[in-house]
Coordinates of C-alpha atoms in Angstrom, one line a residue:
X1 CA -30.5 -52.7 43.3
X2 CA -30.7 -56.3 44.3
X3 CA -34.5 -57.4 43.0
X4 CA -34.3 -59.6 39.7
X5 CA -34.9 -57.7 36.2
X6 CA -38.6 -57.8 35.3
X7 CA -40.6 -57.4 32.3
X8 CA -41.8 -53.9 33.5
X9 CA -38.6 -53.1 33.8
X10 CA -37.6 -53.4 29.7
X11 CA -40.8 -51.9 28.9
X12 CA -40.0 -48.4 31.3
X13 CA -36.3 -48.6 29.9
X14 CA -37.6 -49.0 26.2
X15 CA -40.3 -46.3 26.6
X16 CA -37.3 -44.0 28.1
X17 CA -35.3 -44.7 25.6
X18 CA -37.7 -44.2 22.6
X19 CA -39.2 -41.1 24.4
X20 CA -35.1 -39.8 23.8
X21 CA -35.1 -40.7 20.2
X22 CA -38.2 -39.5 19.5
X23 CA -37.4 -36.0 21.3
X24 CA -34.0 -36.1 19.0
X25 CA -36.0 -36.8 16.0
X26 CA -38.3 -33.8 16.5
X27 CA -35.7 -31.4 17.7
X28 CA -33.7 -32.0 14.3
X29 CA -36.4 -31.4 12.6
X30 CA -37.3 -28.0 13.9
X31 CA -33.5 -27.1 14.0
X32 CA -33.6 -28.0 10.3
X33 CA -36.3 -25.5 9.8
X34 CA -34.7 -22.8 11.8
X35 CA -31.3 -23.0 9.8
X36 CA -33.6 -22.6 6.7
X37 CA -34.9 -19.4 8.1
X38 CA -31.3 -18.3 9.4
X39 CA -29.8 -18.7 5.9
X40 CA -31.7 -16.0 4.9
X41 CA -30.5 -13.4 7.3
X42 CA -27.7 -11.1 6.6
X43 CA -25.6 -12.1 9.9
X44 CA -23.7 -15.3 9.2
X45 CA -23.5 -16.2 12.8
X46 CA -26.9 -17.7 13.5
X47 CA -26.0 -20.1 10.8
X48 CA -23.2 -21.2 13.0
X49 CA -25.0 -21.5 16.1
X50 CA -28.2 -23.3 14.6
X51 CA -25.5 -25.7 12.7
X52 CA -23.9 -26.4 16.5
X53 CA -27.0 -26.9 18.0
X54 CA -28.2 -29.5 15.5
X55 CA -25.1 -31.5 16.6
X56 CA -25.6 -30.9 20.2
X57 CA -29.7 -31.2 20.8
X58 CA -30.3 -34.6 19.5
X59 CA -27.1 -36.5 20.9
X60 CA -28.4 -34.8 24.3
X61 CA -32.0 -36.0 23.9
X62 CA -30.7 -39.4 23.0
X63 CA -28.6 -39.1 26.1
X64 CA -31.2 -38.4 28.1
X65 CA -33.2 -41.2 27.2
X66 CA -30.2 -43.8 28.0
X67 CA -29.7 -42.2 31.5
X68 CA -33.6 -42.6 31.9
X69 CA -33.6 -45.8 30.8
X70 CA -30.7 -46.8 32.9
X71 CA -32.4 -45.3 35.9
X72 CA -35.5 -47.5 35.8
X73 CA -33.4 -50.8 35.4
X74 CA -32.3 -52.8 38.7
X75 CA -28.4 -52.2 38.0
X76 CA -25.9 -52.2 40.9
X77 CA -25.2 -48.9 42.3
X78 CA -21.8 -49.1 40.8
X79 CA -22.6 -50.2 37.1
X80 CA -25.2 -47.2 37.4
X81 CA -22.6 -44.8 38.1
X82 CA -20.4 -46.0 35.6
X83 CA -22.9 -45.6 33.0
X84 CA -23.8 -42.5 33.8
X85 CA -20.2 -41.2 33.7
X86 CA -20.3 -42.7 30.3
X87 CA -22.9 -40.7 29.1
X88 CA -21.9 -37.3 30.6
X89 CA -18.6 -38.0 29.0
X90 CA -20.5 -38.6 25.8
X91 CA -22.4 -35.3 26.1
X92 CA -19.5 -33.2 27.2
X93 CA -17.4 -34.4 24.4
X94 CA -20.1 -33.5 21.7
X95 CA -21.1 -29.7 23.3
X96 CA -17.1 -29.1 23.5
X97 CA -16.7 -29.9 19.9
X98 CA -19.8 -28.1 18.9
X99 CA -18.7 -25.3 21.0
X100 CA -15.5 -25.2 19.4
X101 CA -17.0 -25.1 15.9
X102 CA -19.4 -22.5 16.8
X103 CA -16.8 -20.0 18.5
X104 CA -14.3 -20.5 15.9
X105 CA -17.2 -20.0 13.3
X106 CA -18.2 -16.6 14.9
X107 CA -14.7 -15.6 15.5
X108 CA -13.9 -16.4 11.7
X109 CA -17.4 -14.2 10.6
X110 CA -16.3 -11.1 12.8
X111 CA -12.7 -11.1 11.3
X112 CA -14.1 -11.4 7.6
X113 CA -16.7 -8.5 8.2
X114 CA -14.0 -6.5 10.0
X115 CA -11.4 -6.8 7.0
X116 CA -13.9 -6.6 4.6
X117 CA -12.1 -9.1 2.0
X118 CA -12.4 -13.1 1.4
X119 CA -8.9 -14.0 3.2
X120 CA -9.5 -15.1 7.0
X121 CA -7.4 -14.2 9.6
X122 CA -6.7 -17.9 10.7
X123 CA -4.7 -17.0 14.2
X124 CA -7.5 -16.1 16.0
X125 CA -9.8 -18.8 15.1
X126 CA -7.2 -21.7 15.8
X127 CA -6.5 -20.1 19.3
X128 CA -10.4 -19.9 20.0
X129 CA -10.6 -23.6 18.7
X130 CA -7.9 -25.1 21.0
X131 CA -9.0 -23.0 24.2
X132 CA -12.7 -24.4 23.8
X133 CA -11.0 -28.0 23.2
X134 CA -8.7 -27.7 26.2
X135 CA -11.4 -26.6 28.5
X136 CA -13.5 -29.6 27.5
X137 CA -10.9 -31.7 28.3
X138 CA -10.4 -30.5 31.7
X139 CA -14.2 -30.8 32.1
X140 CA -14.1 -34.4 31.3
X141 CA -11.3 -35.2 33.7
X142 CA -13.1 -33.4 36.4
X143 CA -16.1 -35.4 35.6
X144 CA -14.2 -38.7 35.8
X145 CA -12.8 -38.0 39.2
X146 CA -9.5 -37.0 37.9
X147 CA -8.1 -33.8 40.0
X148 CA -6.7 -31.2 37.6
X149 CA -5.1 -29.0 40.3
X150 CA -1.8 -31.2 40.1
X151 CA -2.3 -31.2 35.8
X152 CA -2.8 -27.4 35.8
X153 CA 0.6 -27.0 38.2
X154 CA 2.6 -29.4 35.8
X155 CA 1.2 -27.2 33.2
X156 CA 2.4 -24.2 34.3
X157 CA 5.8 -25.5 34.5
X158 CA 5.8 -27.1 31.8
X159 CA 4.4 -24.2 29.8
X160 CA 7.5 -22.1 31.1
X161 CA 9.9 -24.4 30.1
X162 CA 8.1 -24.7 26.8
X163 CA 8.3 -20.8 26.5
X164 CA 12.0 -20.5 27.1
X165 CA 12.6 -23.3 24.3
X166 CA 10.0 -21.7 21.6
X167 CA 10.9 -18.0 22.4
X168 CA 11.1 -17.1 18.8
X169 CA 7.7 -18.9 18.0
X170 CA 5.8 -17.3 20.8
X171 CA 7.4 -13.9 19.7
X172 CA 5.5 -14.8 16.2
X173 CA 2.6 -15.7 17.6
X174 CA 2.0 -12.6 20.1
X175 CA 3.4 -10.2 17.5
X176 CA 0.3 -11.7 14.9
X177 CA -2.3 -11.2 17.9
X178 CA -0.9 -7.4 18.5
X179 CA -1.0 -7.0 14.3
X180 CA -4.6 -7.8 14.1
X181 CA -5.7 -6.7 17.4
X182 CA -4.2 -3.1 16.3
X183 CA -5.9 -3.7 13.0
X184 CA -2.3 -2.1 11.4
X185 CA -2.4 -5.0 8.9
X186 CA -5.2 -7.2 7.5
X187 CA -6.2 -9.6 4.7
X188 CA -6.4 -7.5 1.5
X189 CA -4.3 -4.6 2.4
X190 CA -1.3 -3.8 0.3
X191 CA 2.0 -3.1 2.1
X192 CA 5.7 -2.5 1.6
X193 CA 8.6 -2.9 4.2
X194 CA 11.4 -1.0 4.8
X195 CA 13.6 -4.2 3.6
X196 CA 12.1 -4.2 0.3
X197 CA 8.8 -7.1 0.5
X198 CA 6.1 -5.6 -1.0
X199 CA 2.5 -7.2 -1.8
X200 CA -1.1 -8.2 -0.8
X201 CA -1.4 -9.5 2.5
X202 CA -3.1 -13.1 1.5
X203 CA -3.5 -14.7 5.4
X204 CA -1.9 -13.9 9.1
X205 CA -1.7 -17.1 10.9
X206 CA 0.2 -18.2 14.2
X207 CA 3.5 -17.9 12.8
X208 CA 4.0 -15.6 9.7
X209 CA 2.2 -13.4 7.4
X210 CA 1.7 -14.5 3.7
X211 CA 2.3 -11.8 1.1
X212 CA 1.4 -12.0 -2.5
X213 CA 3.6 -9.8 -4.7
X214 CA 2.2 -8.2 -7.9
X215 CA 4.2 -10.8 -10.0
X216 CA 2.0 -13.4 -8.3
X217 CA 4.7 -14.8 -6.1
X218 CA 4.0 -15.6 -2.4
X219 CA 6.4 -13.9 0.3
X220 CA 6.5 -15.6 3.6
X221 CA 7.2 -13.0 6.4
X222 CA 7.2 -14.0 10.3
X223 CA 5.1 -12.2 12.4
X224 CA 8.1 -10.9 14.8
X225 CA 9.9 -9.3 11.6
X226 CA 6.8 -7.5 10.5
X227 CA 5.6 -6.2 13.6
X228 CA 9.4 -4.5 14.2
X229 CA 9.6 -3.3 10.7
X230 CA 9.2 0.1 9.2
X231 CA 5.7 -0.6 7.1
X232 CA 3.9 1.3 4.5
X233 CA 0.4 0.5 4.3
X234 CA -1.1 1.6 1.0
X235 CA -4.9 0.2 1.8
X236 CA -5.2 1.9 5.1
X237 CA -6.9 4.6 6.2
X238 CA -8.2 4.7 2.7
X239 CA -7.7 2.8 -0.3
X240 CA -7.9 5.5 -2.9
X241 CA -4.5 7.0 -3.1
X242 CA -2.4 9.7 -5.1
X243 CA 0.4 9.5 -7.4
X244 CA 3.0 11.9 -8.7
X245 CA 4.5 12.0 -12.1
X246 CA 7.0 14.6 -13.0
X247 CA 6.6 16.6 -16.4
X248 CA 8.8 19.3 -17.8
X249 CA 7.9 21.4 -20.5
X250 CA 10.6 24.5 -22.2
X251 CA 11.1 27.8 -21.1
X252 CA 9.2 28.8 -24.3
X253 CA 6.1 27.2 -23.9
X254 CA 3.0 29.5 -22.5
X255 CA 2.5 27.9 -18.9
X256 CA -1.0 29.1 -18.4
X257 CA -1.6 26.9 -22.0
X258 CA 0.3 23.9 -20.5
X259 CA -1.5 23.8 -17.5
X260 CA -4.9 24.1 -19.0
X261 CA -3.8 21.6 -21.8
X262 CA -2.3 18.9 -18.7
X263 CA -5.7 19.3 -16.9
X264 CA -7.6 18.1 -19.7
X265 CA -5.7 15.3 -20.6
X266 CA -6.0 14.4 -16.7
X267 CA -10.0 14.8 -16.5
X268 CA -9.7 12.3 -19.8
X269 CA -7.7 9.9 -18.1
X270 CA -9.7 9.8 -14.9
X271 CA -13.0 9.4 -16.9
X272 CA -11.9 6.8 -19.4
X273 CA -9.0 4.4 -17.5
X274 CA -10.4 1.6 -15.2
X275 CA -8.8 2.1 -11.6
X276 CA -9.3 5.7 -12.0
X277 CA -11.1 8.0 -9.7
X278 CA -13.8 9.7 -12.1
X279 CA -14.4 12.7 -9.4
X280 CA -10.5 13.5 -9.2
X281 CA -9.7 17.2 -9.6
X282 CA -7.0 17.6 -11.8
X283 CA -3.8 19.2 -9.9
X284 CA -0.7 20.6 -11.4
X285 CA 2.3 22.3 -9.5
X286 CA 5.0 24.3 -10.8
X287 CA 8.0 23.9 -8.9
X288 CA 11.6 24.2 -10.6
X289 CA 13.5 26.3 -13.0
X290 CA 15.6 23.6 -14.5
X291 CA 18.6 23.7 -17.1
X292 CA 16.9 23.3 -19.7
X293 CA 13.1 23.2 -18.7
X294 CA 10.3 24.1 -16.5
X295 CA 9.3 21.5 -14.2
X296 CA 6.0 20.7 -12.8
X297 CA 4.0 17.6 -11.1
X298 CA 0.9 16.3 -11.7
X299 CA -1.5 14.6 -9.2
X300 CA -3.5 11.7 -10.4
X301 CA -6.3 9.6 -8.3
X302 CA -5.7 5.8 -8.2
X303 CA -8.7 3.5 -6.9
X304 CA -6.2 0.8 -5.9
X305 CA -2.1 0.4 -5.8
X306 CA -1.9 -1.6 -8.4
X307 CA -4.0 0.5 -10.8
X308 CA -1.4 3.2 -10.7
X309 CA 0.9 1.7 -13.3
X310 CA -1.5 1.1 -15.8
X311 CA -3.1 4.9 -15.4
X312 CA 0.5 6.2 -15.3
X313 CA 1.1 4.6 -18.6
X314 CA -2.0 5.9 -20.1
X315 CA -1.7 9.5 -18.9
X316 CA 2.3 9.5 -20.5
X317 CA 1.0 8.3 -23.9
X318 CA -1.8 10.9 -23.8
X319 CA 0.2 13.9 -22.6
X320 CA 2.7 13.1 -25.1
X321 CA 0.1 12.8 -28.0
X322 CA -1.6 16.1 -26.9
X323 CA 2.1 17.8 -26.4
X324 CA 2.6 17.4 -30.0
X325 CA -0.7 18.3 -31.6
X326 CA -0.4 21.4 -29.4
X327 CA 2.8 22.4 -30.6
X328 CA 4.4 22.1 -26.4
X329 CA 7.8 21.4 -26.4
X330 CA 9.6 18.8 -24.3
X331 CA 13.2 19.9 -24.2
X332 CA 15.8 16.9 -24.1
X333 CA 18.7 17.8 -21.5
X334 CA 21.2 20.4 -23.1
X335 CA 24.4 21.6 -22.0
X336 CA 26.5 24.7 -23.4
X337 CA 30.2 24.9 -23.1
X338 CA 31.9 28.2 -23.7
X339 CA 36.0 27.7 -24.3
X340 CA 38.1 30.6 -23.2
X341 CA 41.5 30.7 -24.9
X342 CA 44.0 32.8 -22.7
X343 CA 47.5 34.4 -23.7
X344 CA 50.3 32.1 -24.4
X345 CA 53.0 32.5 -21.8
X346 CA 57.1 32.1 -23.2
X347 CA 59.4 30.6 -20.4
X348 CA 62.5 32.4 -19.4
X349 CA 65.7 31.8 -21.3
X350 CA 68.1 29.8 -18.4
X351 CA 71.8 29.9 -19.0
X352 CA 73.2 27.3 -21.5
X353 CA 69.8 26.8 -23.1
X354 CA 68.0 28.0 -26.3
X355 CA 64.4 29.9 -25.5
X356 CA 61.4 27.9 -27.3
X357 CA 59.3 30.1 -29.0
X358 CA 57.1 28.4 -30.9
X359 CA 59.7 27.3 -33.6
X360 CA 60.7 23.5 -33.4
X361 CA 64.5 22.9 -32.4
X362 CA 64.4 26.8 -30.8
X363 CA 65.7 30.1 -32.8
X364 CA 69.2 30.6 -33.8

């Protein structure tokens, strides 16, 4: 426009800006009320969405009011275009950061609900956040009139070079994605690798998996090594497991009596010891005629992997005490050695020599 600025223009611009501020205040108040209701629901995703809207909607309303205010002012086309670009970039930036927070929060909520543990799988959260921010950055460039086609081409070529230079890092990244997507390992699981490392999985990030041992030390395992290793997961498919205890009694014991007494001790331990499975049915299986004893296996129910040590400790103590009370003998390994003495062989006489017949010096 080429006309001069008038008082009416300023009034209209002020009204538009005030309308935008009023709308921002009203929307923030409404969203605060919605946030209070969202906290009372069981799903945590609505809290993330409402929190993001509380950041986006008021700023968008302010930007709309500013755009309307500049539209009524007698500005030149170039200035009007630049102001609109700034406002658009402002809104896109707010929306991008809010969307990154929403998507990251939803991914974190989903991973926590599926794993059922307090730990979070940060690898998915970080990847989704970076992707959303990258998309928002490309939209900003397109809004400013910068062609993104050469940039995408350069990124493709540069990405190939980076992929060749970071083969190990990318291998760990995709191995971590595969581990979480297949659900073979999740935070909270107790695992043991063929190389000897074992413990509770604390976190799986973009490069490595952190495992906390029973000694409370942390072991950091690259995701690529974890994906290739032979692994035992003691938490899946069920957290409850059974442990085997080997016992032996003497040959003179009544095996029916031994089985009955042992089952009573198992029932007592399952009922009284913390971490045991109360409804576990006692299982005793005789299997070996040994050198000095009849061996059998006792199967105990354990609620969680680390509970087995306490349960076995209590079971062995109580079983030993009960066997002594019942007169059941647990023999120590013994060996019977029999010596057989054979006939004495007398060597034949040689020419020029005496025959040795047990008398020192020979016989005259």
